[in-house]
mmCIF file of C-alpha atoms in Angstrom:
data_model
loop_
_atom_site.group_PDB
_atom_site.id
_atom_site.type_symbol
_atom_site.label_atom_id
_atom_site.label_comp_id
_atom_site.label_asym_id
_atom_site.label_seq_id
_atom_site.Cartn_x
_atom_site.Cartn_y
_atom_site.Cartn_z
ATOM 1 C CA MET A 19 0.186 15.186 -9.333
ATOM 2 C CA ASP A 20 -1.606 18.062 -11.067
ATOM 3 C CA ALA A 21 -3.167 20.221 -8.352
ATOM 4 C CA ALA A 22 -5.418 21.861 -10.955
ATOM 5 C CA SER A 23 -6.844 18.662 -12.456
ATOM 6 C CA PRO A 24 -10.613 18.077 -12.575
ATOM 7 C CA ALA A 25 -10.225 15.179 -10.135
ATOM 8 C CA GLN A 26 -8.449 17.468 -7.664
ATOM 9 C CA ALA A 27 -11.129 20.142 -8.024
ATOM 10 C CA ARG A 28 -13.879 17.619 -7.317
ATOM 11 C CA ALA A 29 -12.108 16.182 -4.289
ATOM 12 C CA MET A 30 -11.477 19.694 -2.987
ATOM 13 C CA ALA A 31 -15.166 20.537 -3.331
ATOM 14 C CA ALA A 32 -16.135 17.378 -1.426
ATOM 15 C CA GLU A 33 -13.634 18.168 1.315
ATOM 16 C CA SER A 34 -14.848 21.745 1.644
ATOM 17 C CA ALA A 35 -18.480 20.638 1.917
ATOM 18 C CA VAL A 36 -17.737 18.027 4.596
ATOM 19 C CA VAL A 37 -15.620 20.378 6.696
ATOM 20 C CA ARG A 38 -18.117 23.232 6.408
ATOM 21 C CA ARG A 39 -21.213 21.156 7.132
ATOM 22 C CA TYR A 40 -19.987 18.626 9.714
ATOM 23 C CA VAL A 41 -16.717 19.605 11.393
ATOM 24 C CA HIS A 42 -16.956 21.789 14.498
ATOM 25 C CA ARG A 43 -14.104 23.431 16.371
ATOM 26 C CA TYR A 44 -14.038 23.841 20.129
ATOM 27 C CA GLY A 45 -10.943 25.890 20.863
ATOM 28 C CA PRO A 46 -7.875 23.732 20.099
ATOM 29 C CA VAL A 47 -9.921 20.588 19.408
ATOM 30 C CA ALA A 48 -12.353 19.601 16.664
ATOM 31 C CA TRP A 49 -14.671 16.755 15.786
ATOM 32 C CA ALA A 50 -17.435 16.031 13.343
ATOM 33 C CA HIS A 51 -21.153 15.756 13.986
ATOM 34 C CA ALA A 52 -23.034 12.803 12.501
ATOM 35 C CA ALA A 53 -25.441 15.027 10.541
ATOM 36 C CA PRO A 54 -26.152 18.715 9.919
ATOM 37 C CA THR A 55 -27.706 20.823 12.654
ATOM 38 C CA GLY A 56 -31.428 20.186 13.025
ATOM 39 C CA VAL A 57 -31.332 16.501 12.113
ATOM 40 C CA PRO A 58 -32.208 14.156 15.033
ATOM 41 C CA GLY A 59 -29.024 12.736 16.536
ATOM 42 C CA ALA A 60 -26.920 15.265 14.649
ATOM 43 C CA ARG A 61 -24.406 15.720 17.469
ATOM 44 C CA THR A 62 -23.655 11.994 17.832
ATOM 45 C CA TRP A 63 -19.908 11.244 17.842
ATOM 46 C CA HIS A 64 -18.845 8.139 15.872
ATOM 47 C CA TYR A 65 -15.433 6.641 16.607
ATOM 48 C CA TRP A 66 -14.976 4.749 13.338
ATOM 49 C CA TRP A 67 -16.358 7.548 11.199
ATOM 50 C CA HIS A 68 -13.630 9.712 12.726
ATOM 51 C CA ALA A 69 -11.052 7.103 11.788
ATOM 52 C CA HIS A 70 -12.066 7.595 8.159
ATOM 53 C CA LEU A 71 -12.209 11.368 8.556
ATOM 54 C CA LEU A 72 -8.593 11.352 9.758
ATOM 55 C CA HIS A 73 -7.609 8.951 6.970
ATOM 56 C CA VAL A 74 -9.188 10.930 4.124
ATOM 57 C CA LEU A 75 -7.862 14.234 5.457
ATOM 58 C CA ARG A 76 -4.385 12.706 5.297
ATOM 59 C CA ASP A 77 -5.095 11.573 1.723
ATOM 60 C CA ALA A 78 -6.120 15.126 0.874
ATOM 61 C CA GLN A 79 -2.991 16.520 2.515
ATOM 62 C CA GLU A 80 -0.865 14.275 0.338
ATOM 63 C CA HIS A 81 -2.782 15.262 -2.793
ATOM 64 C CA ARG A 82 -3.071 19.002 -2.012
ATOM 65 C CA PRO A 83 -0.659 20.047 0.771
ATOM 66 C CA ASP A 84 -2.020 22.918 2.864
ATOM 67 C CA PRO A 85 -0.896 24.065 6.339
ATOM 68 C CA ARG A 86 -4.509 24.857 7.268
ATOM 69 C CA ARG A 87 -5.476 21.237 6.714
ATOM 70 C CA GLY A 88 -2.498 20.187 8.799
ATOM 71 C CA ARG A 89 -3.823 22.296 11.668
ATOM 72 C CA LEU A 90 -7.293 20.806 11.267
ATOM 73 C CA LEU A 91 -5.831 17.296 11.347
ATOM 74 C CA ARG A 92 -4.089 18.079 14.621
ATOM 75 C CA ALA A 93 -7.294 19.549 16.075
ATOM 76 C CA ILE A 94 -9.321 16.442 15.138
ATOM 77 C CA HIS A 95 -6.534 14.246 16.506
ATOM 78 C CA ARG A 96 -6.841 16.104 19.821
ATOM 79 C CA GLY A 97 -10.620 15.751 19.598
ATOM 80 C CA VAL A 98 -10.384 11.969 19.341
ATOM 81 C CA THR A 99 -8.002 11.968 22.307
ATOM 82 C CA LEU A 100 -10.515 13.947 24.334
ATOM 83 C CA ARG A 101 -13.580 11.925 23.297
ATOM 84 C CA THR A 102 -11.872 8.613 24.102
ATOM 85 C CA LEU A 103 -10.313 9.916 27.341
ATOM 86 C CA GLY A 104 -6.883 9.328 25.840
ATOM 87 C CA ARG A 105 -7.428 5.614 25.220
ATOM 88 C CA TRP A 106 -8.047 5.772 21.452
ATOM 89 C CA THR A 107 -9.840 2.434 21.600
ATOM 90 C CA THR A 108 -13.254 0.776 21.885
ATOM 91 C CA PRO A 109 -14.508 -2.779 22.595
ATOM 92 C CA PHE A 110 -15.063 -3.251 18.833
ATOM 93 C CA TYR A 111 -12.012 -4.671 17.121
ATOM 94 C CA ASP A 112 -13.134 -3.579 13.656
ATOM 95 C CA ASP A 113 -13.240 0.020 14.869
ATOM 96 C CA VAL A 114 -9.818 -0.314 16.513
ATOM 97 C CA ALA A 115 -8.409 -1.661 13.247
ATOM 98 C CA TRP A 116 -9.809 1.257 11.234
ATOM 99 C CA MET A 117 -8.389 3.767 13.703
ATOM 100 C CA THR A 118 -5.016 2.034 13.598
ATOM 101 C CA LEU A 119 -4.978 2.406 9.802
ATOM 102 C CA ALA A 120 -5.853 6.086 10.144
ATOM 103 C CA LEU A 121 -3.020 6.655 12.603
ATOM 104 C CA GLN A 122 -0.577 4.757 10.386
ATOM 105 C CA ARG A 123 -1.616 7.062 7.538
ATOM 106 C CA TYR A 124 -1.368 10.127 9.771
ATOM 107 C CA ASP A 125 1.912 9.521 11.599
ATOM 108 C CA LEU A 126 3.825 6.251 11.699
ATOM 109 C CA HIS A 127 5.694 7.473 14.775
ATOM 110 C CA ASP A 128 2.545 7.952 16.861
ATOM 111 C CA ARG A 129 3.066 5.936 20.048
ATOM 112 C CA ARG A 130 -0.583 4.876 20.017
ATOM 113 C CA ILE A 131 0.006 2.687 16.971
ATOM 114 C CA ASP A 132 2.056 0.125 18.880
ATOM 115 C CA ARG A 133 -0.589 -0.025 21.587
ATOM 116 C CA LEU A 134 -3.420 -0.543 19.106
ATOM 117 C CA THR A 135 -1.602 -3.139 16.992
ATOM 118 C CA ARG A 136 -0.744 -5.019 20.171
ATOM 119 C CA ARG A 137 -4.418 -4.950 21.147
ATOM 120 C CA LEU A 138 -5.388 -6.340 17.743
ATOM 121 C CA GLY A 139 -2.738 -9.050 17.741
ATOM 122 C CA ASP A 140 -3.506 -10.146 21.277
ATOM 123 C CA ALA A 141 -7.234 -10.395 20.508
ATOM 124 C CA VAL A 142 -6.828 -13.134 17.871
ATOM 125 C CA ASP A 143 -8.680 -16.213 19.101
ATOM 126 C CA PRO A 144 -6.255 -19.155 18.691
ATOM 127 C CA ALA A 145 -9.160 -21.604 18.532
ATOM 128 C CA VAL A 146 -10.522 -19.804 15.458
ATOM 129 C CA GLY A 147 -7.461 -18.142 13.977
ATOM 130 C CA ALA A 148 -9.195 -14.800 13.651
ATOM 131 C CA LEU A 149 -10.317 -11.698 15.494
ATOM 132 C CA PRO A 150 -13.838 -11.499 16.882
ATOM 133 C CA TRP A 151 -15.900 -8.508 15.855
ATOM 134 C CA ALA A 152 -15.904 -7.237 19.445
ATOM 135 C CA VAL A 153 -14.932 -8.238 22.955
ATOM 136 C CA GLY A 154 -17.028 -11.292 23.878
ATOM 137 C CA SER A 155 -18.552 -11.607 20.386
ATOM 138 C CA ALA A 156 -19.067 -14.931 18.593
ATOM 139 C CA LEU A 157 -18.922 -13.183 15.211
ATOM 140 C CA TYR A 158 -15.640 -13.370 13.299
ATOM 141 C CA ASN A 159 -15.947 -11.152 10.264
ATOM 142 C CA ALA A 160 -14.155 -9.552 7.358
ATOM 143 C CA PRO A 161 -14.682 -5.954 8.613
ATOM 144 C CA ALA A 162 -12.527 -6.769 11.649
ATOM 145 C CA ASN A 163 -9.985 -9.149 10.153
ATOM 146 C CA GLY A 164 -9.410 -7.327 6.859
ATOM 147 C CA PRO A 165 -8.323 -3.950 8.243
ATOM 148 C CA ALA A 166 -6.542 -5.677 11.124
ATOM 149 C CA ALA A 167 -4.481 -7.659 8.608
ATOM 150 C CA ILE A 168 -3.498 -4.446 6.822
ATOM 151 C CA ALA A 169 -2.576 -2.715 10.072
ATOM 152 C CA LEU A 170 -0.580 -5.681 11.353
ATOM 153 C CA ALA A 171 1.204 -6.059 8.009
ATOM 154 C CA TRP A 172 2.729 -2.623 8.620
ATOM 155 C CA SER A 173 3.773 -3.522 12.165
ATOM 156 C CA ALA A 174 6.134 -5.967 13.809
ATOM 157 C CA ARG A 175 3.305 -8.536 13.760
ATOM 158 C CA ARG A 176 3.398 -9.403 10.070
ATOM 159 C CA GLY A 177 2.984 -13.114 10.832
ATOM 160 C CA SER A 178 -0.404 -12.410 12.391
ATOM 161 C CA ALA A 179 -1.368 -10.427 9.300
ATOM 162 C CA VAL A 180 -0.516 -13.374 7.053
ATOM 163 C CA ASP A 181 -2.629 -15.651 9.234
ATOM 164 C CA LEU A 182 -5.643 -13.316 9.257
ATOM 165 C CA ASP A 183 -5.498 -12.829 5.497
ATOM 166 C CA ALA A 184 -5.334 -16.605 5.010
ATOM 167 C CA TRP A 185 -8.267 -17.115 7.393
ATOM 168 C CA VAL A 186 -10.444 -14.680 5.420
ATOM 169 C CA ALA A 187 -9.558 -16.400 2.154
ATOM 170 C CA ALA A 188 -10.189 -19.910 3.486
ATOM 171 C CA THR A 189 -13.334 -19.133 5.477
ATOM 172 C CA LEU A 190 -15.112 -16.216 3.834
ATOM 173 C CA ASP A 191 -14.274 -16.340 0.119
ATOM 174 C CA ASP A 192 -17.388 -17.307 -1.827
ATOM 175 C CA PRO A 193 -16.425 -20.072 -4.295
ATOM 176 C CA ALA A 194 -19.276 -19.104 -6.609
ATOM 177 C CA THR A 195 -18.353 -15.422 -7.049
ATOM 178 C CA GLY A 196 -14.816 -15.003 -5.706
ATOM 179 C CA LEU A 197 -16.113 -12.259 -3.412
ATOM 180 C CA VAL A 198 -15.593 -12.068 0.341
ATOM 181 C CA ARG A 199 -18.635 -12.860 2.481
ATOM 182 C CA ASP A 200 -19.335 -10.972 5.681
ATOM 183 C CA GLY A 201 -18.399 -13.336 8.510
ATOM 184 C CA VAL A 202 -18.983 -16.527 10.433
ATOM 185 C CA GLU A 203 -20.934 -16.866 13.679
ATOM 186 C CA HIS A 204 -21.425 -20.095 15.633
ATOM 187 C CA GLY A 205 -20.076 -22.013 12.649
ATOM 188 C CA THR A 206 -22.523 -20.482 10.149
ATOM 189 C CA VAL A 207 -21.232 -18.244 7.367
ATOM 190 C CA ARG A 208 -23.072 -14.951 6.988
ATOM 191 C CA SER A 209 -23.337 -14.721 3.220
ATOM 192 C CA GLU A 210 -23.931 -10.970 2.794
ATOM 193 C CA LEU A 211 -21.630 -9.301 0.270
ATOM 194 C CA TRP A 212 -20.549 -5.785 1.153
ATOM 195 C CA THR A 213 -18.277 -3.500 -0.833
ATOM 196 C CA TYR A 214 -15.916 -2.647 2.017
ATOM 197 C CA ASN A 215 -15.119 -6.301 2.676
ATOM 198 C CA GLN A 216 -13.826 -6.599 -0.885
ATOM 199 C CA GLY A 217 -11.796 -3.435 -0.393
ATOM 200 C CA VAL A 218 -9.969 -4.533 2.740
ATOM 201 C CA ALA A 219 -9.280 -7.971 1.250
ATOM 202 C CA ILE A 220 -7.589 -6.251 -1.694
ATOM 203 C CA GLY A 221 -5.780 -3.960 0.723
ATOM 204 C CA SER A 222 -4.473 -6.780 2.904
ATOM 205 C CA ALA A 223 -3.234 -8.732 -0.131
ATOM 206 C CA LEU A 224 -1.314 -5.683 -1.360
ATOM 207 C CA ALA A 225 0.068 -4.842 2.091
ATOM 208 C CA LEU A 226 1.409 -8.381 2.384
ATOM 209 C CA ALA A 227 2.795 -8.292 -1.156
ATOM 210 C CA GLU A 228 4.659 -5.098 -0.272
ATOM 211 C CA GLY A 229 6.683 -6.765 2.473
ATOM 212 C CA ALA A 230 6.760 -10.305 1.080
ATOM 213 C CA PRO A 231 9.919 -12.243 2.027
ATOM 214 C CA ASP A 232 10.429 -13.673 -1.470
ATOM 215 C CA ALA A 233 9.121 -13.574 -5.034
ATOM 216 C CA ASP A 234 6.827 -16.582 -4.602
ATOM 217 C CA ALA A 235 5.060 -15.055 -1.596
ATOM 218 C CA ARG A 236 4.748 -11.725 -3.370
ATOM 219 C CA GLU A 237 3.215 -13.340 -6.445
ATOM 220 C CA ALA A 238 0.765 -15.305 -4.304
ATOM 221 C CA HIS A 239 -0.474 -12.133 -2.592
ATOM 222 C CA GLU A 240 -0.647 -10.327 -5.936
ATOM 223 C CA ALA A 241 -2.658 -13.205 -7.391
ATOM 224 C CA ARG A 242 -5.190 -12.857 -4.589
ATOM 225 C CA ALA A 243 -5.514 -9.117 -5.193
ATOM 226 C CA ILE A 244 -5.979 -9.738 -8.930
ATOM 227 C CA SER A 245 -8.664 -12.326 -8.274
ATOM 228 C CA LEU A 246 -10.535 -9.932 -5.997
ATOM 229 C CA VAL A 247 -10.381 -7.010 -8.428
ATOM 230 C CA ARG A 248 -11.741 -9.264 -11.173
ATOM 231 C CA ALA A 249 -14.498 -10.534 -8.860
ATOM 232 C CA VAL A 250 -15.546 -6.949 -8.059
ATOM 233 C CA GLU A 251 -15.485 -6.109 -11.767
ATOM 234 C CA ARG A 252 -17.852 -9.015 -12.523
ATOM 235 C CA TRP A 253 -20.068 -8.098 -9.559
ATOM 236 C CA CYS A 254 -20.537 -4.546 -10.827
ATOM 237 C CA GLU A 255 -20.612 -5.305 -14.550
ATOM 238 C CA ALA A 256 -24.382 -5.526 -14.905
ATOM 239 C CA ASP A 257 -24.730 -2.062 -13.387
ATOM 240 C CA GLY A 258 -22.153 -0.372 -15.568
ATOM 241 C CA GLY A 259 -19.425 -0.612 -12.959
ATOM 242 C CA LEU A 260 -21.360 1.116 -10.178
ATOM 243 C CA PHE A 261 -20.848 -0.242 -6.682
ATOM 244 C CA PRO A 262 -23.840 -1.677 -4.791
ATOM 245 C CA ALA A 263 -25.174 0.962 -2.396
ATOM 246 C CA ALA A 264 -25.501 0.273 1.336
ATOM 247 C CA GLY A 265 -27.615 3.211 2.455
ATOM 248 C CA GLY A 266 -26.719 5.586 5.253
ATOM 249 C CA GLY A 267 -25.312 5.033 8.720
ATOM 250 C CA ASP A 268 -22.208 2.866 8.721
ATOM 251 C CA GLY A 269 -23.098 1.682 5.218
ATOM 252 C CA GLY A 270 -22.397 5.143 3.852
ATOM 253 C CA LEU A 271 -18.667 4.456 4.121
ATOM 254 C CA PHE A 272 -18.616 1.034 2.488
ATOM 255 C CA SER A 273 -18.173 1.996 -1.181
ATOM 256 C CA GLY A 274 -15.565 4.632 -0.398
ATOM 257 C CA ILE A 275 -13.450 2.015 1.344
ATOM 258 C CA LEU A 276 -13.631 -0.218 -1.732
ATOM 259 C CA ALA A 277 -12.641 2.729 -3.950
ATOM 260 C CA ARG A 278 -9.623 3.473 -1.721
ATOM 261 C CA TYR A 279 -8.175 -0.017 -2.080
ATOM 262 C CA LEU A 280 -9.055 -0.331 -5.762
ATOM 263 C CA ALA A 281 -7.003 2.830 -6.275
ATOM 264 C CA GLU A 282 -4.114 1.143 -4.458
ATOM 265 C CA ALA A 283 -4.490 -1.856 -6.768
ATOM 266 C CA ALA A 284 -4.571 0.377 -9.841
ATOM 267 C CA GLU A 285 -1.308 2.010 -8.778
ATOM 268 C CA TRP A 286 0.340 -1.240 -7.720
ATOM 269 C CA PHE A 287 -0.312 -3.135 -10.929
ATOM 270 C CA ALA A 288 0.465 -0.149 -13.161
ATOM 271 C CA ARG A 289 4.094 -0.346 -12.032
ATOM 272 C CA ASP A 290 4.805 -3.522 -13.965
ATOM 273 C CA VAL A 291 4.457 -2.170 -17.499
ATOM 274 C CA ALA A 292 5.857 -5.342 -19.050
ATOM 275 C CA ASN A 293 3.183 -7.568 -17.488
ATOM 276 C CA HIS A 294 0.021 -7.596 -19.624
ATOM 277 C CA GLU A 295 -2.173 -9.094 -16.887
ATOM 278 C CA HIS A 296 -1.044 -6.476 -14.397
ATOM 279 C CA ARG A 297 -1.749 -3.658 -16.834
ATOM 280 C CA GLU A 298 -5.237 -5.036 -17.482
ATOM 281 C CA VAL A 299 -6.009 -5.332 -13.766
ATOM 282 C CA SER A 300 -4.744 -1.795 -13.190
ATOM 283 C CA ARG A 301 -7.050 -0.524 -15.928
ATOM 284 C CA ALA A 302 -10.012 -2.426 -14.471
ATOM 285 C CA ALA A 303 -9.442 -1.022 -10.974
ATOM 286 C CA HIS A 304 -8.898 2.464 -12.393
ATOM 287 C CA HIS A 305 -12.138 2.279 -14.384
ATOM 288 C CA LEU A 306 -14.169 1.169 -11.364
ATOM 289 C CA VAL A 307 -12.876 4.033 -9.234
ATOM 290 C CA HIS A 308 -13.389 6.656 -11.933
ATOM 291 C CA ARG A 309 -16.832 5.358 -12.931
ATOM 292 C CA ASN A 310 -18.111 5.677 -9.367
ATOM 293 C CA ALA A 311 -16.456 9.040 -8.777
ATOM 294 C CA GLU A 312 -18.065 10.379 -11.963
ATOM 295 C CA ALA A 313 -21.499 9.071 -10.993
ATOM 296 C CA LEU A 314 -21.276 10.576 -7.515
ATOM 297 C CA TRP A 315 -20.156 13.917 -8.895
ATOM 298 C CA ASN A 316 -22.879 14.002 -11.535
ATOM 299 C CA GLY A 317 -25.504 13.291 -8.865
ATOM 300 C CA ARG A 318 -24.231 16.025 -6.533
ATOM 301 C CA ARG A 319 -26.810 18.605 -5.452
ATOM 302 C CA ASP A 320 -26.167 21.674 -3.257
ATOM 303 C CA GLY A 321 -22.856 20.277 -2.065
ATOM 304 C CA LEU A 322 -24.336 16.915 -1.051
ATOM 305 C CA PHE A 323 -23.550 13.515 -2.540
ATOM 306 C CA SER A 324 -25.977 10.640 -2.821
ATOM 307 C CA ALA A 325 -25.839 7.434 -0.805
ATOM 308 C CA ASP A 326 -26.526 5.676 -4.124
ATOM 309 C CA PRO A 327 -24.584 6.712 -7.251
ATOM 310 C CA ARG A 328 -27.603 5.744 -9.389
ATOM 311 C CA ARG A 329 -29.629 8.763 -8.295
ATOM 312 C CA PRO A 330 -29.169 12.464 -7.515
ATOM 313 C CA ALA A 331 -28.500 13.578 -3.947
ATOM 314 C CA ARG A 332 -31.377 14.675 -1.735
ATOM 315 C CA ALA A 333 -31.291 17.057 1.216
ATOM 316 C CA GLU A 334 -32.968 14.468 3.436
ATOM 317 C CA GLY A 335 -32.613 10.963 4.822
ATOM 318 C CA ASP A 336 -29.420 8.959 4.319
ATOM 319 C CA ASP A 337 -27.775 11.617 2.187
ATOM 320 C CA LEU A 338 -27.423 13.880 5.223
ATOM 321 C CA ASP A 339 -25.262 11.374 7.114
ATOM 322 C CA LEU A 340 -21.622 12.301 7.612
ATOM 323 C CA SER A 341 -20.715 8.740 6.631
ATOM 324 C CA VAL A 342 -22.297 9.118 3.185
ATOM 325 C CA GLN A 343 -20.483 12.377 2.496
ATOM 326 C CA LEU A 344 -17.206 10.933 3.794
ATOM 327 C CA GLY A 345 -17.660 7.868 1.587
ATOM 328 C CA ALA A 346 -18.115 10.063 -1.483
ATOM 329 C CA TRP A 347 -15.119 12.191 -0.542
ATOM 330 C CA ILE A 348 -12.964 9.068 -0.106
ATOM 331 C CA THR A 349 -14.043 7.936 -3.583
ATOM 332 C CA LEU A 350 -13.122 11.295 -5.089
ATOM 333 C CA GLU A 351 -9.701 11.247 -3.400
ATOM 334 C CA ALA A 352 -9.232 7.727 -4.792
ATOM 335 C CA ASP A 353 -10.004 9.166 -8.229
ATOM 336 C CA VAL A 354 -7.267 11.744 -7.665
ATOM 337 C CA GLN A 355 -4.895 8.905 -6.830
ATOM 338 C CA VAL A 356 -5.544 7.106 -10.118
ATOM 339 C CA SER A 357 -5.931 10.203 -12.301
ATOM 340 C CA GLY A 358 -2.273 10.249 -13.291
ATOM 341 C CA LEU A 359 -2.209 6.621 -14.389
ATOM 342 C CA THR A 360 -2.155 5.756 -18.077
ATOM 343 C CA SER A 361 -5.400 4.053 -19.077
#
């Protein structure tokens, strides 16, 4: 991977801006504030935003190894330990799943991973066949079951991952668009379409394909990933490939999550150079990632990225949220990931 490529330079600039503006050190620990100093609620600490901060820092470390980043990762890791009183968990299963993925990316030997995957697996409601959004919740949604399926696929609970992935496909796939709807509550499907739900569905299909027990199972999981990439491509076609924006707050991360798993799809399907369909899907995923990275970069102002790639960044409102800047950074790291692929 060319450390001097334009994609690397852009990702490095995004990383530098996030660390400078949001990450604060307190002796041997560090954590990020939700917004720059002076913004109401700036010092709020978000568990799942930190999961993505850990995850994207590990992406950056793989793309541009640096011992200083390694030290920062360890400091943020200690910060999460301190802020959660050593538990590394919350009552929200979607958040636990995201943190599990971050830890799996950070260090597969971390003892917390077994504890978190066990918590996810044990929380599956046998009457539904899926995870609730949170303890005591009647909502069973893609943002909990998608990342949980990915995390469990990389654990000793692969069977649960297969079941969760199948539940999402059977319950939440929209027959009209091929996209994944948000969730089901009291028997009613919540029909909202969010970018990150498409991303984790692609991610779970690829994670299951990776460890598939035979060729038929692998091809079935690959077919699902292909279908989802094509559905996202159609969804974004009218807007030139740009992802639908979801504003600030938690929504600031949604498009970055989709970009991360589209980059995985681009890499996965590029491997099979003899398969025309796979090459085409790889190119489609690659184009979507690069198109959104380019739009975010072109709209950058004073080190800030926009919550909506259709407009320039503004030093106010949603664009000041850590989540928005993290989402853009994740997208730019995804662009690094696909930059070496042949179009």
